[in-house]
């Protein structure tokens, strides 16, 4: 080793030691609180150093830059897109060859949906991992992943992946050994000889998949044991009471981070700690674990962000940010806002949405939300029913209305889609469909109705314009940028037929994507409309995540108004959720405003907004 290299290594080591020193006491404290195991803690620290050493120099340099600029992901140019690798481009190499398209979409953050090894037919869309260090063969290899992340980084694109830490596939090596009766591995899961304890759990633990996978336990005939399976029977819950599970999963996390991942989406995080007589959701130990993960990432790979998947009501979501001194996740999904958006589409009544945005806007501005219209999962109707009740809307019948509406069976609906996990006991059901199908593109296309198509396209664009105006990072689902409709082919696939979420996980239609430059096509209209919005968002500082944001009364139940302010610049957005043209007056229109899409000047005392239209007004 040359002298230069030696100095470099010594420098690197001191960077690590400083980071470790910063977090050591708290990390040890929390670890001991949970596990009381000194030697396992020592092993963890030793491994952190090993993973740090293994991290390549480009990534280490990225970490240092980001440590200097901790708010790097809070800028107004951040735009995400999520896709399944095979659906988008066949395999990892295919994705690499499509980076030009991703750039054309103004996207600088791609979420590669689960791509680790899993068993075909028992994969839950990849969320049943059988090997955390192997890429699914048909998608490529770890080398392909490293090559893809490096290419993305060269273009300023961040890469996100799922870290499914609540469970493994029943085909994971640990599960196979546990099934054969190896006690060491059985203790990494929840095994029970009799149904006594499972029965106690079932009293208090709700069901995730009440129809497609009822119950939280699965009987293993060959092993003569029950095993805890909160999700599908082939997804075995890991037992984080066992420090071996925690340590090994942290090593897996760091191994993946070292492949060049920028954002780790912690899948189903509220579920990771189980305790009898509780709902087994959001227990305090979950927060201890996430806090430890945050410190571990800050020690080894501080350029990596943690994105928590917490699909819960707002009071449960926000604690996952942790506190300013002891942060947990960097980012969380704005799930209630997403569901409330579709409620607003179905009711043309913005009051609940306004209330919801007021709640989000009142949170500390350090919090970064991911905003989205839909993702790969169903839309659950987690709304503020207390507030709706005061308006005379009852939960069960309102959910029924929303599900009927989006299936195109109630109200003035143009939506198409399917129910998901309709629970005969609670009467609850969730909903699946693509943004375009839920906005009427599918129906208008089938009925060849140009007027209806125009309205549907306008609704798609208005919803995106509104989403872009929320604070945080907007994330598109691949295909939505060209208005892709539902894909019913899953019904013919025996591996998928029972899971209607596949209706909105169809393959990217590259033939339709050829139309993006043709403004006469649906694809062109949506793509170009979005491009315009993306350009404006990138250019205007008021879209910074930590700008001031608030809602404004419009005195019209169908028109939502959002204000944003940043360093002397002010913008007002108006969004018409109804199919009628509206003219509204807003008190806050002080002075002259220019409409950013048309460039036209606006009369301060009355603004005209077309049916399903929007205005982006900037103060001159
Ligand atoms: C998350 C995923 C979902 C999956 C579940 C189980 O909620 O988004 O698709 O079914 O976790 O891993």
Coordinates of C-alpha atoms and ligand atoms in Angstrom, one line a residue:
X1 CA 0.0 0.0 0.0
X2 CA 1.4 3.4 -1.0
X3 CA 1.8 6.3 1.5
X4 CA -1.1 8.2 -0.1
X5 CA -3.4 5.3 0.2
X6 CA -2.5 4.8 3.8
X7 CA -3.2 8.5 4.6
X8 CA -6.5 8.2 2.8
X9 CA -7.5 5.1 4.8
X10 CA -6.6 6.8 8.0
X11 CA -8.7 9.8 7.1
X12 CA -11.6 7.5 6.3
X13 CA -11.3 5.7 9.5
X14 CA -11.3 8.9 11.5
X15 CA -14.5 9.9 9.7
X16 CA -16.1 6.7 10.8
X17 CA -14.8 6.9 14.3
X18 CA -16.2 10.5 14.6
X19 CA -19.6 9.4 13.4
X20 CA -19.6 6.4 15.7
X21 CA -18.6 8.6 18.7
X22 CA -21.4 10.9 17.9
X23 CA -24.0 8.2 18.2
X24 CA -22.4 5.5 20.3
X25 CA -23.9 6.2 23.7
X26 CA -27.4 6.5 22.5
X27 CA -27.1 3.6 20.2
X28 CA -25.7 1.4 23.0
X29 CA -28.4 2.7 25.4
X30 CA -31.2 1.7 23.1
X31 CA -29.6 -1.6 22.2
X32 CA -29.2 -2.6 25.8
X33 CA -32.7 -1.5 26.6
X34 CA -34.1 -3.8 24.0
X35 CA -31.6 -6.7 24.1
X36 CA -29.3 -6.3 27.1
X37 CA -26.6 -8.1 25.2
X38 CA -23.1 -6.7 25.3
X39 CA -21.4 -9.1 22.9
X40 CA -24.1 -8.7 20.3
X41 CA -23.7 -5.0 20.5
X42 CA -19.9 -5.3 20.1
X43 CA -20.5 -7.5 17.1
X44 CA -22.8 -4.8 15.6
X45 CA -20.2 -2.1 16.0
X46 CA -17.5 -4.3 14.5
X47 CA -19.8 -5.0 11.5
X48 CA -20.7 -1.3 11.1
X49 CA -17.0 -0.6 10.6
X50 CA -16.7 -3.5 8.1
X51 CA -19.6 -2.2 6.0
X52 CA -18.2 1.2 6.1
X53 CA -14.8 -0.1 4.9
X54 CA -16.6 -2.0 2.1
X55 CA -18.5 1.1 1.0
X56 CA -16.9 2.4 -2.2
X57 CA -15.2 5.8 -2.5
X58 CA -17.8 7.4 -4.8
X59 CA -20.5 6.6 -2.2
X60 CA -18.4 7.8 0.6
X61 CA -17.9 11.1 -1.2
X62 CA -21.6 11.3 -1.7
X63 CA -22.1 10.8 2.0
X64 CA -19.7 13.6 2.9
X65 CA -21.4 16.0 0.5
X66 CA -24.8 15.2 1.9
X67 CA -23.6 15.6 5.5
X68 CA -22.6 19.1 4.5
X69 CA -25.9 19.7 2.9
X70 CA -28.4 17.8 5.0
X71 CA -31.4 19.4 3.3
X72 CA -30.4 18.1 -0.1
X73 CA -33.6 16.2 -0.7
X74 CA -35.9 19.1 0.3
X75 CA -35.4 21.1 -2.9
X76 CA -38.2 21.9 -5.4
X77 CA -36.7 19.8 -8.2
X78 CA -37.2 16.5 -6.5
X79 CA -39.6 14.3 -8.4
X80 CA -40.0 10.6 -8.0
X81 CA -41.3 7.7 -10.1
X82 CA -42.0 4.2 -9.0
X83 CA -42.1 1.1 -11.1
X84 CA -41.6 -2.7 -11.2
X85 CA -38.4 -3.3 -13.1
X86 CA -39.9 -6.0 -15.3
X87 CA -43.0 -4.0 -16.1
X88 CA -40.9 -0.9 -16.9
X89 CA -38.1 -2.3 -18.9
X90 CA -37.7 -6.1 -18.6
X91 CA -34.7 -6.1 -16.3
X92 CA -32.1 -3.9 -14.7
X93 CA -30.1 -3.5 -17.9
X94 CA -33.3 -2.4 -19.5
X95 CA -33.9 0.2 -16.9
X96 CA -30.4 1.5 -17.4
X97 CA -31.1 1.9 -21.1
X98 CA -34.3 3.8 -20.4
X99 CA -32.7 6.5 -18.2
X100 CA -33.2 9.0 -21.0
X101 CA -36.9 8.6 -20.8
X102 CA -36.7 9.0 -17.0
X103 CA -34.9 12.2 -17.5
X104 CA -37.5 13.4 -20.0
X105 CA -40.0 12.8 -17.3
X106 CA -38.0 15.2 -15.1
X107 CA -37.7 12.4 -12.6
X108 CA -34.6 12.4 -10.3
X109 CA -35.6 9.7 -7.9
X110 CA -36.6 6.2 -9.0
X111 CA -38.2 3.7 -6.7
X112 CA -37.3 0.2 -8.0
X113 CA -40.1 -1.9 -6.7
X114 CA -39.0 -5.1 -5.0
X115 CA -36.4 -6.9 -7.0
X116 CA -34.7 -9.3 -4.6
X117 CA -35.0 -13.0 -4.9
X118 CA -38.5 -14.4 -4.2
X119 CA -40.6 -17.4 -5.2
X120 CA -42.7 -16.9 -8.3
X121 CA -46.4 -17.3 -7.3
X122 CA -45.7 -16.8 -3.6
X123 CA -44.1 -13.4 -3.8
X124 CA -46.7 -10.7 -2.9
X125 CA -45.3 -8.5 -5.6
X126 CA -41.8 -9.2 -4.4
X127 CA -42.5 -8.4 -0.7
X128 CA -41.7 -12.0 0.3
X129 CA -37.9 -12.0 0.1
X130 CA -36.1 -15.3 0.0
X131 CA -32.6 -13.8 -0.2
X132 CA -31.7 -10.2 0.7
X133 CA -28.4 -10.4 -1.1
X134 CA -29.6 -11.8 -4.4
X135 CA -31.4 -10.1 -7.3
X136 CA -34.2 -12.1 -8.8
X137 CA -32.5 -13.8 -11.7
X138 CA -34.8 -12.7 -14.4
X139 CA -34.1 -9.1 -13.4
X140 CA -30.3 -9.3 -13.3
X141 CA -27.6 -9.4 -10.7
X142 CA -26.1 -7.4 -7.9
X143 CA -23.5 -6.2 -10.4
X144 CA -26.3 -4.9 -12.6
X145 CA -27.8 -3.1 -9.7
X146 CA -24.5 -1.5 -8.9
X147 CA -24.1 -0.5 -12.5
X148 CA -27.6 0.9 -12.6
X149 CA -27.2 2.9 -9.4
X150 CA -23.8 4.3 -10.6
X151 CA -25.4 5.4 -14.0
X152 CA -28.3 6.9 -12.1
X153 CA -25.9 8.9 -9.9
X154 CA -24.1 10.2 -12.9
X155 CA -27.3 11.7 -14.1
X156 CA -28.4 13.1 -10.7
X157 CA -31.0 10.4 -10.2
X158 CA -31.5 8.9 -6.8
X159 CA -32.4 5.2 -6.3
X160 CA -34.9 3.9 -3.8
X161 CA -35.5 0.3 -2.9
X162 CA -37.7 -1.6 -0.5
X163 CA -36.3 -3.1 2.6
X164 CA -38.9 -5.7 3.6
X165 CA -37.8 -6.1 7.2
X166 CA -41.0 -7.3 8.9
X167 CA -40.9 -10.8 7.4
X168 CA -39.1 -13.1 5.1
X169 CA -40.4 -15.5 2.5
X170 CA -41.0 -19.1 3.8
X171 CA -38.3 -20.0 1.2
X172 CA -35.6 -17.8 2.9
X173 CA -32.8 -20.0 4.3
X174 CA -33.7 -19.1 7.9
X175 CA -37.3 -20.2 7.3
X176 CA -36.3 -23.4 5.7
X177 CA -34.1 -24.3 8.6
X178 CA -36.8 -23.2 11.1
X179 CA -39.2 -25.4 9.3
X180 CA -36.9 -28.4 9.8
X181 CA -37.0 -27.8 13.5
X182 CA -33.7 -26.0 14.0
X183 CA -34.3 -24.1 17.2
X184 CA -31.7 -21.4 16.4
X185 CA -33.8 -20.4 13.3
X186 CA -37.2 -21.1 14.9
X187 CA -36.3 -18.4 17.4
X188 CA -36.0 -15.9 14.5
X189 CA -39.7 -16.3 13.9
X190 CA -42.8 -16.8 16.0
X191 CA -43.4 -20.5 16.3
X192 CA -46.1 -22.2 18.5
X193 CA -46.8 -25.8 19.1
X194 CA -50.5 -25.2 20.0
X195 CA -53.0 -22.6 19.0
X196 CA -53.2 -21.2 22.6
X197 CA -51.0 -18.2 22.2
X198 CA -52.0 -17.5 18.6
X199 CA -55.6 -17.4 19.8
X200 CA -54.7 -14.8 22.3
X201 CA -53.0 -12.7 19.6
X202 CA -56.0 -13.0 17.3
X203 CA -58.2 -11.3 20.0
X204 CA -56.4 -8.0 19.6
X205 CA -54.5 -8.0 16.3
X206 CA -56.4 -6.8 13.2
X207 CA -56.0 -8.4 9.8
X208 CA -54.1 -7.0 6.9
X209 CA -55.5 -9.2 4.2
X210 CA -58.9 -10.3 5.6
X211 CA -60.1 -11.9 2.4
X212 CA -56.9 -12.9 0.5
X213 CA -55.1 -14.1 3.7
X214 CA -57.3 -14.2 6.7
X215 CA -55.8 -14.6 10.2
X216 CA -52.3 -13.9 11.5
X217 CA -51.0 -17.4 11.9
X218 CA -50.4 -20.3 9.5
X219 CA -50.4 -24.0 10.5
X220 CA -47.3 -25.8 9.1
X221 CA -48.3 -29.4 8.8
X222 CA -44.8 -30.7 8.2
X223 CA -43.3 -28.8 11.1
X224 CA -46.2 -29.4 13.5
X225 CA -46.2 -25.7 14.5
X226 CA -48.1 -22.5 13.9
X227 CA -46.1 -19.6 12.6
X228 CA -47.0 -16.0 12.7
X229 CA -47.9 -14.6 9.3
X230 CA -49.5 -11.1 9.5
X231 CA -49.5 -10.8 5.7
X232 CA -49.7 -13.8 3.3
X233 CA -49.1 -17.3 4.8
X234 CA -45.8 -17.5 2.9
X235 CA -44.6 -14.3 4.6
X236 CA -43.2 -15.2 8.0
X237 CA -43.0 -12.5 10.6
X238 CA -39.5 -12.0 11.9
X239 CA -39.0 -11.9 15.7
X240 CA -37.1 -8.7 16.6
X241 CA -36.9 -9.8 20.2
X242 CA -34.0 -11.9 19.0
X243 CA -30.9 -9.6 18.7
X244 CA -29.6 -12.0 16.0
X245 CA -32.5 -11.0 13.8
X246 CA -31.9 -7.3 14.4
X247 CA -28.2 -7.5 13.8
X248 CA -28.5 -9.7 10.6
X249 CA -31.2 -7.5 9.2
X250 CA -29.1 -4.4 9.8
X251 CA -26.2 -6.1 7.9
X252 CA -28.6 -6.8 5.1
X253 CA -29.7 -3.2 5.1
X254 CA -26.1 -2.0 4.9
X255 CA -25.1 -4.5 2.3
X256 CA -27.9 -3.1 0.1
X257 CA -27.1 0.5 0.9
X258 CA -23.6 -0.2 -0.3
X259 CA -24.8 -1.2 -3.7
X260 CA -25.6 2.5 -4.2
X261 CA -29.1 2.8 -2.9
X262 CA -30.0 6.4 -1.8
X263 CA -33.4 5.8 -0.3
X264 CA -34.4 2.8 1.8
X265 CA -38.1 2.3 2.0
X266 CA -38.8 0.5 5.2
X267 CA -41.7 -1.7 4.3
X268 CA -44.6 -2.3 6.8
X269 CA -42.5 -0.7 9.6
X270 CA -45.3 -0.3 12.1
X271 CA -45.6 -4.1 12.3
X272 CA -42.1 -5.1 13.3
X273 CA -42.6 -5.6 17.0
X274 CA -45.2 -8.0 18.4
X275 CA -46.6 -8.0 21.9
X276 CA -49.5 -10.0 23.4
X277 CA -52.7 -8.1 24.2
X278 CA -51.8 -5.3 21.8
X279 CA -52.7 -4.5 18.2
X280 CA -49.0 -5.3 17.3
X281 CA -48.8 -2.0 15.5
X282 CA -46.7 1.0 16.3
X283 CA -45.4 -0.3 19.6
X284 CA -42.7 1.8 21.3
X285 CA -40.0 -0.8 20.4
X286 CA -40.7 -0.2 16.7
X287 CA -39.5 3.4 17.3
X288 CA -36.5 2.2 19.2
X289 CA -35.5 0.0 16.2
X290 CA -36.1 2.8 13.6
X291 CA -34.1 5.2 15.7
X292 CA -31.3 2.7 15.9
X293 CA -31.5 2.2 12.1
X294 CA -31.3 6.0 11.6
X295 CA -28.1 6.1 13.7
X296 CA -26.6 3.1 12.0
X297 CA -27.2 4.8 8.6
X298 CA -25.7 8.0 9.9
X299 CA -22.6 6.1 11.0
X300 CA -22.0 4.0 7.9
X301 CA -23.9 5.7 5.1
X302 CA -25.2 9.2 6.0
X303 CA -26.1 9.9 2.4
X304 CA -28.9 7.3 2.6
X305 CA -32.4 8.4 3.5
X306 CA -35.0 6.3 5.4
X307 CA -38.5 6.3 4.0
X308 CA -41.0 4.8 6.3
X309 CA -44.0 3.0 5.0
X310 CA -46.6 3.9 7.6
X311 CA -50.1 3.5 6.1
X312 CA -52.0 4.7 9.2
X313 CA -53.9 7.6 10.5
X314 CA -51.9 10.9 10.9
X315 CA -51.4 10.6 14.7
X316 CA -49.6 7.3 14.1
X317 CA -47.6 8.4 11.1
X318 CA -46.0 11.6 12.4
X319 CA -44.1 9.9 15.4
X320 CA -42.0 8.1 12.8
X321 CA -40.2 11.3 12.0
X322 CA -38.9 11.1 15.6
X323 CA -37.9 14.4 17.2
X324 CA -35.5 17.1 16.0
X325 CA -32.8 15.7 18.4
X326 CA -33.6 12.1 17.8
X327 CA -34.9 11.8 14.3
X328 CA -36.2 8.5 12.9
X329 CA -37.3 8.5 9.3
X330 CA -36.4 11.2 6.8
X331 CA -39.5 10.8 4.9
X332 CA -43.0 9.4 5.2
X333 CA -45.9 8.8 2.9
X334 CA -48.7 11.4 3.0
X335 CA -51.3 8.6 3.0
X336 CA -54.3 10.3 4.5
X337 CA -54.0 13.2 2.1
X338 CA -53.9 10.7 -0.8
X339 CA -57.0 9.0 0.4
X340 CA -58.8 12.3 1.1
X341 CA -58.0 13.5 -2.4
X342 CA -60.0 10.6 -3.9
X343 CA -62.8 11.3 -1.4
X344 CA -62.8 14.8 -2.8
X345 CA -63.0 13.6 -6.3
X346 CA -66.0 11.4 -5.5
X347 CA -67.8 14.1 -3.5
X348 CA -66.7 17.3 -5.2
X349 CA -66.5 18.7 -1.7
X350 CA -63.1 20.0 -0.7
X351 CA -63.9 20.7 3.0
X352 CA -62.3 17.5 4.4
X353 CA -59.3 17.9 2.2
X354 CA -58.8 21.5 3.3
X355 CA -58.9 20.3 6.9
X356 CA -56.4 17.5 6.2
X357 CA -54.0 19.9 4.4
X358 CA -54.3 22.3 7.4
X359 CA -53.2 19.5 9.7
X360 CA -50.2 18.6 7.5
X361 CA -49.3 22.3 7.0
X362 CA -49.2 22.9 10.7
X363 CA -46.5 20.2 11.2
X364 CA -42.9 21.2 11.6
X365 CA -41.4 22.1 8.2
X366 CA -38.5 19.7 8.7
X367 CA -40.9 16.9 8.0
X368 CA -40.8 15.7 4.5
X369 CA -43.8 13.9 3.0
X370 CA -44.0 11.9 -0.2
X371 CA -47.0 12.9 -2.0
X372 CA -48.7 10.7 -4.4
X373 CA -52.1 10.0 -6.1
X374 CA -51.7 6.3 -6.0
X375 CA -49.0 3.7 -5.6
X376 CA -48.7 -0.1 -6.2
X377 CA -51.0 -0.8 -3.3
X378 CA -54.8 -0.3 -2.9
X379 CA -56.3 2.9 -1.7
X380 CA -57.7 2.4 1.8
X381 CA -60.4 4.7 3.0
X382 CA -58.6 6.0 6.1
X383 CA -60.4 9.3 6.4
X384 CA -61.2 11.6 9.3
X385 CA -64.6 10.1 10.0
X386 CA -65.1 12.2 13.1
X387 CA -65.1 15.3 10.9
X388 CA -67.3 13.6 8.3
X389 CA -69.8 12.5 10.9
X390 CA -70.3 16.1 11.9
X391 CA -71.3 16.7 8.2
X392 CA -73.8 13.8 8.6
X393 CA -71.7 11.2 6.8
X394 CA -71.4 7.8 8.5
X395 CA -68.3 5.7 8.0
X396 CA -69.7 2.5 6.7
X397 CA -72.1 4.0 4.2
X398 CA -69.5 6.5 3.1
X399 CA -66.9 3.8 2.4
X400 CA -69.6 2.0 0.5
X401 CA -70.4 5.1 -1.5
X402 CA -66.7 5.7 -2.4
X403 CA -66.3 2.1 -3.5
X404 CA -69.4 2.2 -5.5
X405 CA -68.4 5.5 -7.0
X406 CA -65.0 4.4 -8.1
X407 CA -66.4 1.2 -9.6
X408 CA -68.5 3.5 -11.7
X409 CA -71.7 2.5 -10.0
X410 CA -72.8 5.6 -8.0
X411 CA -72.9 9.4 -8.3
X412 CA -71.8 11.1 -11.5
X413 CA -68.8 8.7 -11.8
X414 CA -66.6 8.0 -14.8
X415 CA -64.2 5.9 -12.8
X416 CA -63.2 2.3 -13.4
X417 CA -61.5 -0.1 -11.0
X418 CA -62.0 -2.9 -8.6
X419 CA -62.4 -3.6 -4.9
X420 CA -59.7 -5.0 -2.8
X421 CA -60.0 -7.2 0.3
X422 CA -63.7 -6.7 0.8
X423 CA -64.1 -7.8 4.4
X424 CA -67.5 -9.5 4.9
X425 CA -67.3 -9.0 8.7
X426 CA -66.5 -5.3 8.9
X427 CA -68.1 -4.4 5.5
X428 CA -64.8 -2.7 4.7
X429 CA -63.1 -2.8 1.3
X430 CA -60.3 -0.9 -0.3
X431 CA -59.9 0.2 -3.9
X432 CA -57.6 -0.5 -6.9
X433 CA -57.3 1.4 -10.2
X434 CA -54.8 3.6 -12.1
X435 CA -55.1 7.3 -11.8
X436 CA -56.2 7.6 -15.4
X437 CA -58.9 5.0 -15.0
X438 CA -60.2 6.5 -11.8
X439 CA -60.3 9.9 -13.6
X440 CA -62.4 8.6 -16.5
X441 CA -59.8 8.0 -19.2
X442 CA -60.7 4.4 -19.5
X443 CA -64.4 4.9 -19.8
X444 CA -64.1 7.8 -22.2
X445 CA -61.8 5.7 -24.4
X446 CA -64.1 2.7 -24.4
X447 CA -67.1 4.9 -25.2
X448 CA -65.1 6.9 -27.7
X449 CA -66.4 10.1 -26.2
X450 CA -64.0 13.0 -27.0
X451 CA -65.8 15.5 -24.7
X452 CA -65.6 13.0 -21.8
X453 CA -61.9 12.3 -22.6
X454 CA -61.1 15.9 -22.5
X455 CA -62.6 16.2 -19.1
X456 CA -60.9 13.1 -17.9
X457 CA -57.5 14.4 -19.0
X458 CA -58.2 17.7 -17.3
X459 CA -59.0 15.9 -14.1
X460 CA -55.7 13.9 -14.3
X461 CA -53.7 17.1 -14.8
X462 CA -55.6 19.1 -12.1
X463 CA -54.9 16.3 -9.6
X464 CA -51.2 16.3 -10.4
X465 CA -51.1 20.1 -10.3
X466 CA -52.7 20.0 -6.8
X467 CA -50.3 17.2 -5.7
X468 CA -47.3 19.2 -6.9
X469 CA -48.4 22.1 -4.7
X470 CA -48.3 20.1 -1.5
X471 CA -45.2 20.3 0.5
X472 CA -42.8 17.4 0.0
X473 CA -41.7 15.2 -2.8
X474 CA -44.2 14.2 -5.4
X475 CA -44.0 10.6 -6.7
X476 CA -45.5 9.4 -9.9
X477 CA -46.5 5.8 -10.6
X478 CA -44.9 4.9 -13.9
X479 CA -47.5 4.9 -16.7
X480 CA -49.5 7.6 -15.0
X481 CA -47.5 10.2 -17.0
X482 CA -49.1 8.9 -20.1
X483 CA -52.5 8.1 -18.6
X484 CA -52.2 4.4 -18.6
X485 CA -55.5 2.6 -17.8
X486 CA -56.2 -0.5 -15.8
X487 CA -54.7 -3.8 -16.9
X488 CA -57.2 -6.6 -16.6
X489 CA -54.7 -9.3 -17.7
X490 CA -53.9 -10.3 -14.1
X491 CA -57.2 -12.1 -14.0
X492 CA -55.9 -14.7 -16.4
X493 CA -52.7 -15.3 -14.4
X494 CA -53.4 -17.8 -11.6
X495 CA -50.5 -16.3 -9.5
X496 CA -52.1 -12.9 -9.6
X497 CA -55.9 -13.4 -10.1
X498 CA -56.8 -13.3 -6.4
X499 CA -55.0 -10.0 -5.8
X500 CA -56.7 -7.1 -7.6
X501 CA -53.7 -4.7 -6.9
X502 CA -52.3 -6.1 -10.1
X503 CA -55.0 -4.2 -12.0
X504 CA -52.9 -1.0 -11.5
X505 CA -49.5 -2.7 -11.8
X506 CA -49.6 -3.3 -15.6
X507 CA -46.5 -3.1 -17.8
X508 CA -45.4 0.2 -19.2
X509 CA -46.9 0.6 -22.7
X510 CA -44.0 1.9 -24.7
X511 CA -46.1 1.9 -27.9
X512 CA -48.3 4.5 -26.3
X513 CA -45.3 6.3 -24.9
X514 CA -44.3 7.0 -28.5
X515 CA -47.1 9.6 -28.5
X516 CA -45.7 11.8 -25.9
X517 CA -44.7 14.5 -28.4
X518 CA -48.0 14.4 -30.2
X519 CA -50.3 16.9 -28.4
X520 CA -53.4 15.4 -30.2
X521 CA -53.2 12.2 -28.3
X522 CA -54.2 11.4 -24.7
X523 CA -50.6 10.4 -23.9
X524 CA -49.2 13.6 -25.4
X525 CA -51.7 15.8 -23.6
X526 CA -51.0 14.3 -20.2
X527 CA -47.2 14.0 -20.7
X528 CA -46.8 17.5 -21.9
X529 CA -49.2 18.9 -19.3
X530 CA -47.2 17.2 -16.6
X531 CA -43.9 18.4 -18.2
X532 CA -45.1 22.0 -18.0
X533 CA -46.0 21.5 -14.3
X534 CA -42.7 19.9 -13.6
X535 CA -40.8 22.7 -15.2
X536 CA -42.7 25.3 -13.2
X537 CA -42.1 23.4 -10.0
X538 CA -38.4 23.2 -10.7
X539 CA -38.2 26.9 -11.6
X540 CA -40.2 28.4 -8.7
X541 CA -38.7 28.5 -5.2
X542 CA -42.1 28.5 -3.6
X543 CA -42.2 24.8 -4.2
X544 CA -39.3 24.2 -1.8
X545 CA -40.4 21.6 0.8
X546 CA -39.9 24.0 3.7
X547 CA -41.8 26.9 2.2
X548 CA -44.8 28.2 4.0
X549 CA -48.0 26.5 2.8
X550 CA -51.6 27.1 3.8
X551 CA -55.1 26.8 2.5
X552 CA -57.4 29.7 1.6
X553 CA -61.2 29.9 1.8
X554 CA -62.8 30.1 -1.7
X555 CA -66.4 30.2 -0.5
X556 CA -67.0 27.4 -3.0
X557 CA -67.3 23.9 -1.8
X558 CA -65.7 22.4 -4.9
X559 CA -62.7 24.7 -5.2
X560 CA -59.6 24.1 -3.2
X561 CA -57.1 26.9 -2.8
X562 CA -53.5 26.6 -1.6
X563 CA -51.0 29.4 -0.9
X564 CA -47.2 29.0 -0.8
X565 CA -44.6 31.6 0.3
X566 CA -40.9 31.4 0.2
X567 CA -38.3 34.2 0.5
X568 CA -40.5 37.0 -0.8
X569 CA -42.3 35.0 -3.5
X570 CA -45.9 34.0 -3.2
X571 CA -48.1 31.7 -5.2
X572 CA -51.7 30.7 -5.1
X573 CA -53.1 27.5 -6.6
X574 CA -56.8 27.0 -7.3
X575 CA -58.2 23.5 -8.0
X576 CA -61.7 22.9 -9.2
X577 CA -62.8 19.4 -8.2
X578 CA -66.2 19.7 -10.0
X579 CA -67.2 19.3 -13.6
X580 CA -68.6 22.8 -13.7
X581 CA -66.7 26.0 -14.5
X582 CA -66.3 28.2 -11.4
X583 CA -65.6 31.8 -10.6
X584 CA -64.3 32.4 -7.2
X585 CA -63.2 35.3 -5.1
X586 CA -60.5 35.0 -2.6
X587 CA -59.7 37.5 0.0
X588 CA -55.9 37.0 -0.2
X589 CA -55.5 38.2 -3.8
X590 CA -53.5 41.3 -2.9
X591 CA -52.0 42.9 -5.9
X592 CA -51.3 41.6 -9.4
X593 CA -50.9 37.9 -10.2
X594 CA -49.9 36.2 -13.3
X595 CA -51.1 32.7 -14.3
X596 CA -48.1 30.6 -14.9
X597 CA -49.5 28.1 -17.4
X598 CA -51.1 30.6 -19.7
X599 CA -48.9 33.6 -18.8
X600 CA -52.1 35.7 -18.6
X601 CA -52.8 38.4 -16.0
X602 CA -55.6 37.7 -13.5
X603 CA -58.2 40.0 -12.2
X604 CA -57.6 40.1 -8.5
X605 CA -61.3 39.9 -7.3
X606 CA -62.5 37.0 -9.4
X607 CA -60.8 34.0 -10.9
X608 CA -62.4 31.8 -13.4
X609 CA -61.4 28.1 -13.2
X610 CA -62.6 25.7 -15.9
X611 CA -64.4 22.4 -15.0
X612 CA -61.8 20.1 -13.5
X613 CA -59.3 22.9 -14.1
X614 CA -56.7 24.7 -12.0
X615 CA -54.7 27.9 -12.0
X616 CA -51.2 28.5 -10.7
X617 CA -51.1 32.2 -9.8
X618 CA -47.8 33.9 -9.0
X619 CA -47.7 37.3 -7.3
X620 CA -45.9 39.8 -9.4
Ligands
LIG1 C1 -46.3 -3.2 2.1 C2 -46.3 -3.2 0.6 C3 -47.3 -4.2 0.2 C4 -47.1 -5.5 0.8 C5 -46.9 -5.5 2.3 C6 -46.3 -6.7 2.8 O1 -47.5 -2.7 2.6 O2 -46.5 -1.9 0.1 O3 -47.4 -4.2 -1.2 O4 -48.1 -6.4 0.5 O5 -46.0 -4.4 2.6 O6 -44.9 -6.8 2.7

